[in-house]
């Protein structure tokens, strides 16, 4: 295990008053050439003592926004982060860079906490990570008053919002930092916040005076795909096999049972797939999370309980087997793919049952009317994304207040433009059938009536006699399902919240029913026996692995990295990211100086690992 409180080995001089240049720190410590757009502005604002509210998509590079100022300003930066399990990794990664970092949380014993507190008091720390519940203890506050502080960074700041799904009551108390520590700059960061949540964050954290930095929401390297559900398990297997065999990924399911079943299914096909949900013991959970972080090619199958704060850079796909409740949740979950900027896939299957289930859950939920109204709007937006026939990215970004002028070219709508058809007549038949049968039946029954089935229930109910019996033979049962799904998704029909999903008409459907309004429907793509390959021709060359020509070299570099990682008990990406190995393979440096130019190789890592990687590269050259 990496020595936890071995401060002696960190020999860097304490930072002295504003003498360092942020660009220099970026290059020397982190090994990067330039700041990304906005990063530079944010860093300058905080270095100069200003407050900041930062909204940046996952993978946008939020950490550097406080880590660089932490190294430039004198004193220790306090980083408030909600996830104890991940602090260790963040601290390890910083120590790898030669930065003096430590954490304070409930996972450590008294001795360890004391040693860390001592290091803080004596100015031996550049950054101290702290759990919110720990920070707000009077003892900790007093400790901080006696230390020299450079800044406060509040990570995952949306946890302060009661509307969001990650609400943490401890976060509410962080507002006191403003009064208790006037003059110490505070920077709050989040990847998910619509305008309302943003305002809430600013108010609750007393950051109304802070400059807001809102970066574009687009994640161009993520390919968005949403497919109608036919046989979800098979669709998932086909997708992974065709496009992401051997890759690391996350599969989200709504229920624990489904998580377990899906993990088993994947394991039976030879994948390393691990479950993650609240029904497992915390040891099981942390063991599985650990393997996900440390091993190559692990797939985690999880409920939404998994993922916040996971900053693994090389997650190549995120698959949704069930529909998330909102676009915020969808964007946050899919955003865990491709933080390294390399091509990744956000894949989802959804079907009529998902739509019905979510609508029912919402109507049956506790919550007052206003709450339900907001939730309903959110679900509508999510369903809108599923059914849209234009570019999905344009819809997503518009929702977050961003605009994309041109269709993106990297979503399923752009790659395989869906056909539409004039569904006016079919819709009229469907709605009329709902009406004639008394709004008491579910979709399967209605389809049987439309297609003129002679099943017993229909006969007994006398529905062979109604005018809509057998008037829908021109469409297959699946095509009718697609019609009903779109009607529910678009709010023309709703599922009875108390019963078994009986279809009921809404006010909205009147003009359709009377034939006064035309409607275009999405034609669901025909699913062939073996899917996944239909459009993959267009996508090949997308995958990171497809871009690697020297596979032996790649494997050699990875083996070298893995050996170093195992020796130190850290995940491989803490040594170097895939992107850094990729750059090495491209550039083939032969000297330490050349190696230092590779993106992601800072001074500390060059010194520690330079020789061994150069040797590995020489070995590749000879092969
Ligand atoms: P976030 O916290 O916003 O999700 P991270 O801070 O984890 O994102 O950064 C995402 C990835 O981008 C990391 O691998 C990080 O090292 C890399 N990165 C951040 N800033 C830069 C930069 N200026 N140049 C190169 N890589 C960067
Ligand atoms: Zn698109």
XYZ file of C-alpha atoms and ligand atoms in Angstrom:
651
model
C 0.000 0.000 0.000
C 1.115 3.530 -0.631
C 2.527 5.098 2.552
C -0.302 7.166 3.897
C 1.331 9.729 6.056
C 4.882 9.675 5.006
C 5.469 13.373 4.603
C 9.239 13.106 4.797
C 9.454 11.624 1.378
C 7.854 14.667 -0.148
C 10.681 17.053 -0.523
C 9.153 19.960 -2.414
C 9.723 23.371 -0.886
C 6.619 25.002 0.555
C 5.160 27.501 -1.899
C 6.199 31.038 -1.179
C 4.144 34.173 -1.703
C 2.706 34.561 -5.197
C 6.014 33.986 -6.873
C 4.930 31.110 -9.064
C 3.493 31.371 -12.459
C 0.357 29.239 -13.054
C 1.540 28.237 -16.546
C 4.834 27.097 -15.103
C 3.085 25.004 -12.459
C 0.849 23.488 -15.133
C 3.862 22.456 -17.141
C 6.287 21.408 -14.411
C 3.931 19.653 -12.040
C 1.160 18.344 -14.289
C 3.098 18.003 -17.509
C 0.533 19.877 -19.599
C 1.274 22.453 -22.253
C -1.635 24.875 -22.004
C -4.727 25.562 -19.972
C -7.990 24.616 -21.560
C -10.398 27.429 -22.380
C -11.776 28.874 -19.129
C -9.300 26.988 -16.922
C -6.793 29.822 -17.318
C -9.373 32.481 -16.411
C -10.592 30.552 -13.403
C -7.087 29.925 -12.146
C -6.206 33.608 -12.453
C -9.381 34.659 -10.654
C -8.690 32.382 -7.702
C -4.964 33.075 -7.610
C -5.866 36.743 -7.285
C -8.137 36.004 -4.356
C -11.541 36.047 -6.084
C -14.411 33.609 -5.568
C -15.636 31.440 -8.417
C -18.551 29.229 -9.325
C -17.464 26.774 -11.968
C -19.749 24.755 -14.180
C -17.860 22.420 -16.440
C -18.836 19.093 -17.933
C -17.326 15.934 -16.569
C -13.862 15.542 -17.967
C -13.634 19.280 -18.560
C -10.725 19.623 -16.173
C -12.231 21.021 -13.000
C -9.563 19.694 -10.646
C -6.818 21.830 -12.120
C -8.932 24.923 -11.483
C -8.182 24.636 -7.772
C -5.082 22.461 -7.784
C -2.993 24.986 -9.688
C -4.038 27.946 -7.485
C -3.366 25.718 -4.477
C 0.231 25.424 -5.609
C 0.574 29.064 -6.576
C -0.932 30.697 -3.482
C 0.769 30.420 -0.115
C -0.868 28.193 2.489
C -2.919 25.026 2.311
C -5.956 24.563 0.078
C -8.928 22.842 1.707
C -10.851 20.685 -0.757
C -14.325 19.609 0.322
C -15.348 16.427 -1.370
C -18.332 14.218 -0.532
C -16.846 10.844 -1.278
C -14.502 9.410 1.265
C -13.835 6.346 -0.845
C -12.267 8.438 -3.565
C -10.176 10.798 -1.507
C -7.426 8.273 -1.179
C -7.089 7.965 -4.931
C -7.136 11.694 -5.471
C -4.483 12.164 -2.851
C -2.380 9.344 -4.286
C -2.584 10.879 -7.741
C -1.373 14.224 -6.408
C 1.458 12.647 -4.472
C 2.546 10.906 -7.636
C 2.973 14.396 -9.057
C 5.105 15.397 -6.090
C 2.356 17.498 -4.542
C 1.994 17.450 -0.758
C -1.575 16.255 -0.333
C -3.476 14.503 2.458
C -7.033 13.928 3.587
C -9.103 14.048 6.741
C -12.139 11.817 7.051
C -13.790 9.251 9.260
C -11.937 6.337 7.681
C -8.720 7.159 9.515
C -7.761 6.428 13.089
C -6.848 8.973 15.710
C -3.110 8.715 15.128
C -3.408 9.273 11.409
C -5.730 12.220 11.882
C -3.318 13.756 14.365
C -0.383 13.389 11.983
C -2.359 15.079 9.226
C -3.464 17.899 11.499
C 0.109 18.431 12.551
C 1.214 18.606 8.929
C -1.472 21.214 8.305
C -0.418 23.346 11.253
C 3.229 23.279 10.304
C 2.534 24.294 6.727
C 3.597 21.025 5.170
C 0.530 20.558 3.009
C -0.401 22.028 -0.356
C -3.850 20.450 -0.360
C -6.002 18.889 2.316
C -9.088 16.941 1.241
C -11.844 16.914 3.796
C -15.296 15.343 4.012
C -18.047 17.935 4.627
C -19.230 16.376 7.879
C -15.686 16.514 9.188
C -15.102 20.047 8.084
C -18.093 21.519 9.883
C -17.118 20.097 13.251
C -16.147 22.940 15.623
C -12.822 21.226 16.257
C -11.905 21.261 12.579
C -12.984 24.868 12.138
C -10.779 25.881 15.026
C -7.898 23.974 13.538
C -8.352 25.774 10.238
C -8.374 29.133 12.002
C -4.923 28.382 13.276
C -3.557 27.280 9.919
C -2.498 29.277 6.904
C -5.065 28.694 4.161
C -4.807 29.416 0.459
C -8.371 28.665 -0.641
C -11.476 26.529 -0.193
C -12.597 24.323 -3.059
C -16.105 22.876 -2.826
C -16.338 19.954 -5.211
C -19.636 18.456 -6.424
C -21.291 21.683 -5.341
C -24.699 20.573 -6.638
C -24.924 18.416 -3.492
C -26.203 21.574 -1.811
C -29.322 21.548 -3.968
C -32.392 19.901 -2.553
C -33.835 19.414 -6.023
C -30.942 17.345 -7.208
C -30.571 13.649 -6.567
C -27.288 14.025 -4.706
C -28.464 16.272 -1.893
C -26.254 16.213 1.230
C -27.450 18.123 4.249
C -23.855 18.697 5.427
C -23.335 20.827 2.368
C -25.890 23.364 3.564
C -23.655 24.294 6.452
C -20.777 25.169 4.181
C -22.270 28.629 3.788
C -20.600 29.522 7.070
C -17.174 29.423 5.437
C -17.828 32.846 3.951
C -18.237 34.465 7.370
C -15.767 32.354 9.266
C -12.967 32.842 6.761
C -13.383 36.192 5.053
C -10.609 36.885 2.610
C -9.943 33.254 1.752
C -11.125 32.650 -1.811
C -13.736 29.990 -2.367
C -14.314 28.069 -5.550
C -17.357 25.813 -6.004
C -17.397 23.293 -8.831
C -20.007 21.094 -10.413
C -20.722 19.267 -13.637
C -24.484 19.275 -13.359
C -26.590 22.296 -12.818
C -29.335 23.898 -14.790
C -29.839 27.580 -14.257
C -32.082 27.183 -11.253
C -29.718 24.830 -9.462
C -26.875 27.188 -10.249
C -28.696 30.026 -8.528
C -29.420 27.776 -5.601
C -25.741 26.855 -5.293
C -24.705 30.503 -5.374
C -27.233 31.434 -2.708
C -26.704 28.520 -0.388
C -22.929 28.737 -0.477
C -22.937 32.539 -0.182
C -21.313 32.843 -3.563
C -23.636 35.464 -5.039
C -20.684 37.810 -5.521
C -18.550 35.131 -7.103
C -17.707 35.207 -10.792
C -19.492 32.453 -12.667
C -17.577 30.407 -15.189
C -19.803 28.293 -17.365
C -18.113 26.263 -19.979
C -19.792 24.688 -22.954
C -21.583 21.521 -22.091
C -20.679 19.595 -25.165
C -18.764 16.344 -24.872
C -17.927 15.848 -28.527
C -16.067 12.588 -27.979
C -19.163 10.857 -26.610
C -21.405 9.239 -29.192
C -25.050 9.263 -28.072
C -27.266 6.402 -29.139
C -30.774 5.487 -28.041
C -32.420 2.381 -29.441
C -35.916 0.978 -28.962
C -35.838 -2.022 -26.669
C -36.558 -5.363 -28.284
C -34.478 -7.904 -26.428
C -32.451 -5.768 -24.039
C -30.001 -8.437 -22.892
C -29.177 -9.514 -26.386
C -28.914 -5.931 -27.550
C -26.441 -5.194 -24.761
C -24.326 -8.251 -25.521
C -24.274 -7.434 -29.225
C -23.309 -3.855 -28.545
C -20.421 -4.698 -26.229
C -19.157 -7.494 -28.419
C -19.238 -5.441 -31.596
C -17.826 -2.230 -30.249
C -16.348 -2.492 -26.779
C -14.990 -5.960 -26.120
C -12.218 -5.653 -23.562
C -13.127 -2.074 -22.709
C -13.966 -0.672 -19.350
C -17.589 0.433 -18.995
C -20.594 1.044 -16.785
C -24.026 -0.528 -17.267
C -26.873 1.157 -15.401
C -30.055 -0.669 -14.384
C -32.941 0.592 -12.292
C -33.273 -2.276 -9.815
C -30.895 -4.355 -7.740
C -32.253 -7.598 -9.133
C -31.632 -6.499 -12.638
C -28.123 -5.384 -11.715
C -27.337 -8.839 -10.355
C -28.883 -10.618 -13.314
C -27.121 -8.443 -15.876
C -23.748 -8.811 -14.160
C -24.215 -12.581 -14.188
C -25.174 -12.557 -17.825
C -22.073 -10.594 -18.798
C -19.855 -12.788 -16.639
C -21.270 -15.877 -18.309
C -20.105 -14.476 -21.629
C -16.569 -14.085 -20.344
C -16.579 -10.417 -19.330
C -15.273 -9.222 -15.999
C -18.536 -7.758 -14.778
C -19.157 -6.711 -11.178
C -22.399 -5.632 -9.510
C -22.729 -2.458 -7.495
C -25.838 -1.456 -5.558
C -27.055 -0.512 -2.108
C -27.990 -4.112 -1.290
C -24.348 -5.210 -1.167
C -22.248 -4.805 1.936
C -19.992 -1.807 1.961
C -16.975 -4.129 1.714
C -18.354 -5.768 -1.408
C -19.080 -2.396 -2.882
C -15.694 -0.948 -2.210
C -13.993 -4.129 -3.432
C -15.867 -3.939 -6.720
C -15.238 -0.244 -7.107
C -11.592 -0.845 -6.405
C -11.304 -3.497 -9.074
C -13.052 -1.199 -11.518
C -10.500 1.498 -10.816
C -7.461 -0.728 -10.774
C -7.946 -3.450 -13.332
C -8.232 -3.131 -17.060
C -11.428 -3.945 -18.904
C -13.794 -4.237 -15.936
C -17.508 -3.592 -16.462
C -19.499 -2.404 -13.459
C -23.231 -3.061 -13.538
C -24.850 -0.629 -11.163
C -27.846 1.245 -9.948
C -27.367 4.977 -9.932
C -25.704 4.562 -6.534
C -22.485 4.114 -8.452
C -20.428 6.734 -10.097
C -20.444 10.097 -8.405
C -16.919 11.355 -8.208
C -15.509 8.433 -10.139
C -12.804 10.119 -12.105
C -11.532 7.144 -14.016
C -10.504 8.680 -17.305
C -10.818 5.692 -19.628
C -14.409 4.506 -19.223
C -15.188 3.708 -22.869
C -18.925 3.160 -22.653
C -21.918 3.842 -20.455
C -24.953 1.686 -21.181
C -28.449 2.327 -19.850
C -30.753 -0.665 -19.646
C -33.461 1.544 -18.153
C -34.468 5.096 -18.711
C -33.079 7.679 -16.272
C -35.566 10.027 -14.655
C -34.246 13.234 -16.141
C -31.805 14.629 -18.648
C -29.692 15.867 -15.767
C -29.295 12.297 -14.547
C -28.729 10.997 -18.072
C -26.094 13.592 -18.812
C -24.321 13.068 -15.528
C -24.285 9.300 -15.909
C -23.244 9.253 -19.554
C -20.686 11.931 -18.727
C -18.651 9.340 -16.859
C -17.565 7.990 -20.222
C -14.514 9.349 -21.984
C -13.128 11.857 -19.530
C -9.832 11.487 -21.334
C -11.397 12.999 -24.439
C -11.114 9.796 -26.467
C -14.062 8.363 -28.417
C -16.643 6.727 -26.150
C -20.238 5.584 -26.427
C -23.350 6.456 -24.438
C -25.768 3.719 -25.352
C -29.313 3.198 -24.173
C -32.266 0.958 -24.901
C -35.724 2.020 -23.910
C -39.240 0.827 -24.543
C -42.887 1.291 -23.836
C -42.661 -0.356 -20.420
C -39.986 2.112 -19.283
C -42.178 4.999 -20.228
C -45.174 3.548 -18.431
C -43.180 2.602 -15.348
C -41.548 5.989 -14.908
C -44.799 7.839 -15.464
C -46.533 5.638 -12.887
C -43.743 5.965 -10.339
C -43.905 9.693 -10.675
C -47.656 9.971 -10.225
C -47.634 7.563 -7.299
C -44.728 9.289 -5.548
C -45.266 11.284 -2.353
C -44.174 14.857 -3.073
C -46.505 17.843 -3.463
C -48.003 19.080 -6.706
C -45.262 21.524 -7.474
C -42.647 18.832 -6.997
C -44.541 16.507 -9.284
C -44.940 19.195 -11.892
C -41.183 19.732 -11.976
C -40.531 15.998 -12.111
C -43.062 15.606 -14.897
C -41.339 18.300 -16.940
C -38.021 16.575 -16.409
C -39.353 13.223 -17.506
C -40.979 14.815 -20.552
C -37.641 16.263 -21.563
C -35.998 12.869 -21.149
C -38.654 11.195 -23.279
C -38.361 13.981 -25.799
C -34.712 13.115 -26.271
C -35.596 9.475 -26.846
C -38.205 10.182 -29.486
C -36.555 13.048 -31.297
C -35.748 12.532 -34.956
C -33.157 15.313 -35.176
C -29.650 15.460 -33.744
C -29.703 14.263 -30.133
C -26.775 16.414 -29.097
C -28.548 19.567 -30.239
C -31.528 18.645 -28.068
C -29.344 17.828 -25.065
C -27.306 20.984 -25.274
C -30.345 23.162 -25.806
C -31.784 21.757 -22.603
C -28.688 22.899 -20.735
C -28.855 26.336 -22.304
C -26.103 25.721 -24.821
C -26.457 25.840 -28.581
C -24.917 23.740 -31.274
C -25.389 25.346 -34.664
C -24.956 22.260 -36.821
C -26.071 18.663 -36.288
C -23.213 16.915 -34.518
C -22.486 14.006 -36.843
C -21.780 11.805 -33.839
C -25.145 10.603 -32.553
C -27.422 7.912 -33.916
C -29.818 10.443 -35.408
C -26.976 11.986 -37.389
C -25.311 8.700 -38.314
C -28.491 6.871 -39.309
C -31.184 9.495 -39.762
C -34.434 7.916 -38.573
C -37.294 7.830 -41.015
C -40.620 9.281 -40.064
C -44.079 8.423 -41.286
C -47.446 10.078 -41.228
C -49.041 8.398 -38.225
C -52.234 10.451 -38.172
C -54.574 7.637 -39.156
C -52.902 4.992 -37.003
C -52.963 7.321 -34.035
C -56.630 8.032 -34.542
C -57.323 4.302 -34.543
C -55.259 3.742 -31.408
C -56.854 6.570 -29.444
C -60.289 5.582 -30.554
C -59.655 2.011 -29.451
C -58.652 3.262 -26.006
C -61.869 5.229 -25.838
C -64.162 2.450 -27.105
C -62.821 -0.065 -24.608
C -63.481 2.311 -21.732
C -59.886 3.395 -20.908
C -59.488 0.285 -18.783
C -56.958 -1.792 -20.715
C -53.206 -2.005 -21.137
C -51.310 -1.737 -24.381
C -51.074 -5.430 -25.204
C -54.802 -5.860 -24.983
C -55.453 -2.781 -27.085
C -53.104 -4.046 -29.761
C -54.919 -7.389 -29.780
C -58.209 -5.589 -30.336
C -56.766 -3.426 -33.103
C -55.280 -6.440 -34.852
C -58.488 -8.444 -34.481
C -57.207 -11.171 -32.212
C -59.727 -13.805 -31.117
C -58.366 -14.287 -27.649
C -60.746 -15.200 -24.895
C -60.634 -11.958 -22.939
C -61.678 -10.032 -25.998
C -64.499 -12.393 -26.770
C -65.754 -12.314 -23.197
C -65.601 -8.556 -22.998
C -67.636 -8.346 -26.164
C -64.967 -6.241 -27.820
C -65.284 -8.049 -31.111
C -68.364 -5.966 -31.656
C -66.797 -2.524 -31.257
C -65.914 -0.398 -34.252
C -62.143 -0.485 -33.684
C -61.934 -4.278 -33.601
C -59.616 -5.522 -36.313
C -59.068 -2.146 -37.976
C -55.314 -2.197 -37.423
C -54.019 -5.211 -39.301
C -51.762 -3.053 -41.466
C -49.243 -2.726 -38.612
C -47.416 -5.455 -36.732
C -47.745 -5.748 -32.963
C -44.291 -4.213 -32.582
C -45.191 -1.309 -34.808
C -48.284 -0.681 -32.703
C -46.127 -0.756 -29.590
C -43.998 1.914 -31.114
C -47.114 4.008 -31.815
C -48.343 3.652 -28.231
C -44.900 4.383 -26.836
C -44.725 7.620 -28.748
C -48.238 8.565 -27.688
C -47.375 8.041 -24.024
C -43.979 9.683 -24.371
C -45.561 12.739 -25.946
C -48.328 12.976 -23.381
C -51.326 12.027 -25.557
C -51.957 8.966 -23.440
C -51.143 8.284 -19.840
C -50.904 5.077 -17.884
C -53.337 4.745 -15.007
C -51.110 5.323 -11.969
C -53.016 3.009 -9.636
C -53.851 0.100 -11.835
C -51.927 -2.112 -14.171
C -51.024 0.501 -16.689
C -54.427 0.957 -18.270
C -54.215 3.562 -21.029
C -56.166 6.746 -20.535
C -56.737 9.675 -22.858
C -55.434 13.112 -21.940
C -56.857 16.506 -22.858
C -54.049 16.902 -25.341
C -55.207 14.100 -27.607
C -58.534 15.649 -28.579
C -57.484 17.208 -31.919
C -55.694 13.997 -32.883
C -58.710 11.898 -32.065
C -60.966 14.122 -34.120
C -58.517 14.078 -37.010
C -57.883 17.841 -36.809
C -54.164 17.432 -36.262
C -51.566 15.505 -38.216
C -48.705 13.717 -36.491
C -45.333 12.474 -37.685
C -44.025 9.402 -35.930
C -40.546 7.996 -35.691
C -40.080 4.769 -37.566
C -38.184 2.429 -35.282
C -35.247 0.856 -37.052
C -35.858 -2.747 -38.019
C -33.779 -4.935 -35.776
C -32.053 -7.686 -37.657
C -31.027 -11.025 -36.180
C -27.585 -9.694 -35.378
C -27.459 -5.998 -34.677
C -24.538 -3.823 -33.878
C -22.807 -4.099 -37.206
C -25.281 -2.151 -39.283
C -23.663 1.180 -38.817
C -20.416 0.203 -37.209
C -18.642 0.725 -40.505
C -19.156 4.429 -40.016
C -17.945 4.211 -36.489
C -14.803 2.181 -36.949
C -11.775 4.358 -36.492
C -13.712 5.981 -33.657
C -12.407 3.654 -31.052
C -9.166 4.434 -29.258
C -7.967 0.915 -29.896
C -8.612 1.351 -33.602
C -6.225 4.273 -33.634
C -3.359 2.231 -32.263
C -1.278 0.695 -34.987
C 1.513 -0.750 -32.872
C -0.397 -3.141 -30.636
C 2.655 -4.838 -29.218
C 4.114 -1.498 -28.248
C 0.861 -0.485 -26.650
C 0.684 -3.670 -24.625
C 4.313 -3.284 -23.548
C 3.686 0.231 -22.256
C 0.581 -0.922 -20.478
C 2.404 -3.817 -18.861
C 5.097 -1.457 -17.639
C 2.453 0.853 -16.195
C 0.565 -2.011 -14.556
C 3.709 -3.329 -12.879
C 4.458 0.094 -11.411
C 0.853 0.556 -10.321
C 0.659 -2.817 -8.611
C 3.904 -2.200 -6.802
C 2.456 0.964 -5.310
C -1.118 -0.211 -4.893
C -2.613 2.533 -7.058
C -4.794 2.357 -10.192
C -2.788 2.310 -13.439
C -4.110 5.708 -14.528
C -2.525 7.281 -11.476
C 0.855 6.412 -13.017
C -0.067 7.626 -16.519
C -3.332 8.005 -18.406
C -3.993 6.091 -21.602
C -3.683 9.362 -23.473
C -0.137 9.774 -22.164
C 0.835 6.240 -23.227
C -0.777 6.917 -26.581
C 1.251 10.083 -26.999
C 4.428 8.203 -26.038
C 3.760 5.599 -28.665
C 3.233 8.283 -31.294
C 6.253 10.386 -30.434
C 8.713 7.628 -29.494
C 10.898 9.795 -27.261
C 14.444 8.519 -26.806
C 15.707 10.935 -24.156
C 14.345 12.151 -20.844
C 14.033 15.582 -22.344
C 11.872 14.330 -25.187
C 9.825 12.229 -22.802
C 9.180 15.348 -20.714
C 7.407 16.851 -23.731
C 4.810 14.082 -23.770
C 1.451 15.321 -22.504
C 0.897 14.274 -18.913
C 4.563 13.792 -17.990
C 5.460 16.301 -15.284
C 8.776 16.708 -13.509
C 8.069 14.310 -10.636
C 6.894 11.496 -12.876
C 9.727 12.076 -15.319
C 12.185 11.597 -12.526
C 10.464 8.537 -11.078
C 9.406 6.704 -14.211
C 11.350 8.282 -17.057
C 14.073 5.679 -17.278
C 11.870 2.650 -17.095
C 9.500 3.933 -19.783
C 12.405 4.916 -22.032
C 13.750 1.423 -21.626
C 10.380 -0.062 -22.507
C 10.196 2.187 -25.570
C 13.683 1.071 -26.650
C 12.535 -2.541 -26.320
C 9.605 -1.837 -28.623
C 11.876 -0.189 -31.149
C 13.996 -3.311 -31.484
C 11.142 -5.723 -31.739
P -13.433 16.899 -14.188
O -13.117 16.897 -12.722
O -13.881 18.214 -14.701
O -14.353 15.807 -14.594
P -10.675 16.284 -14.431
O -10.176 17.384 -13.608
O -10.662 14.919 -13.864
O -12.111 16.607 -14.976
O -9.891 16.300 -15.812
C -10.231 15.430 -16.850
C -9.006 14.999 -17.591
O -8.446 16.055 -18.363
C -7.904 14.528 -16.673
O -7.347 13.393 -17.254
C -6.935 15.695 -16.657
O -5.651 15.274 -16.357
C -7.068 16.220 -18.066
N -6.747 17.652 -18.173
C -7.276 18.653 -17.442
N -6.766 19.848 -17.808
C -5.894 19.608 -18.803
C -5.027 20.436 -19.617
N -4.989 21.770 -19.457
N -4.272 19.828 -20.548
C -4.315 18.484 -20.705
N -5.089 17.659 -19.984
C -5.879 18.192 -19.038
Zn -26.117 14.475 -33.819
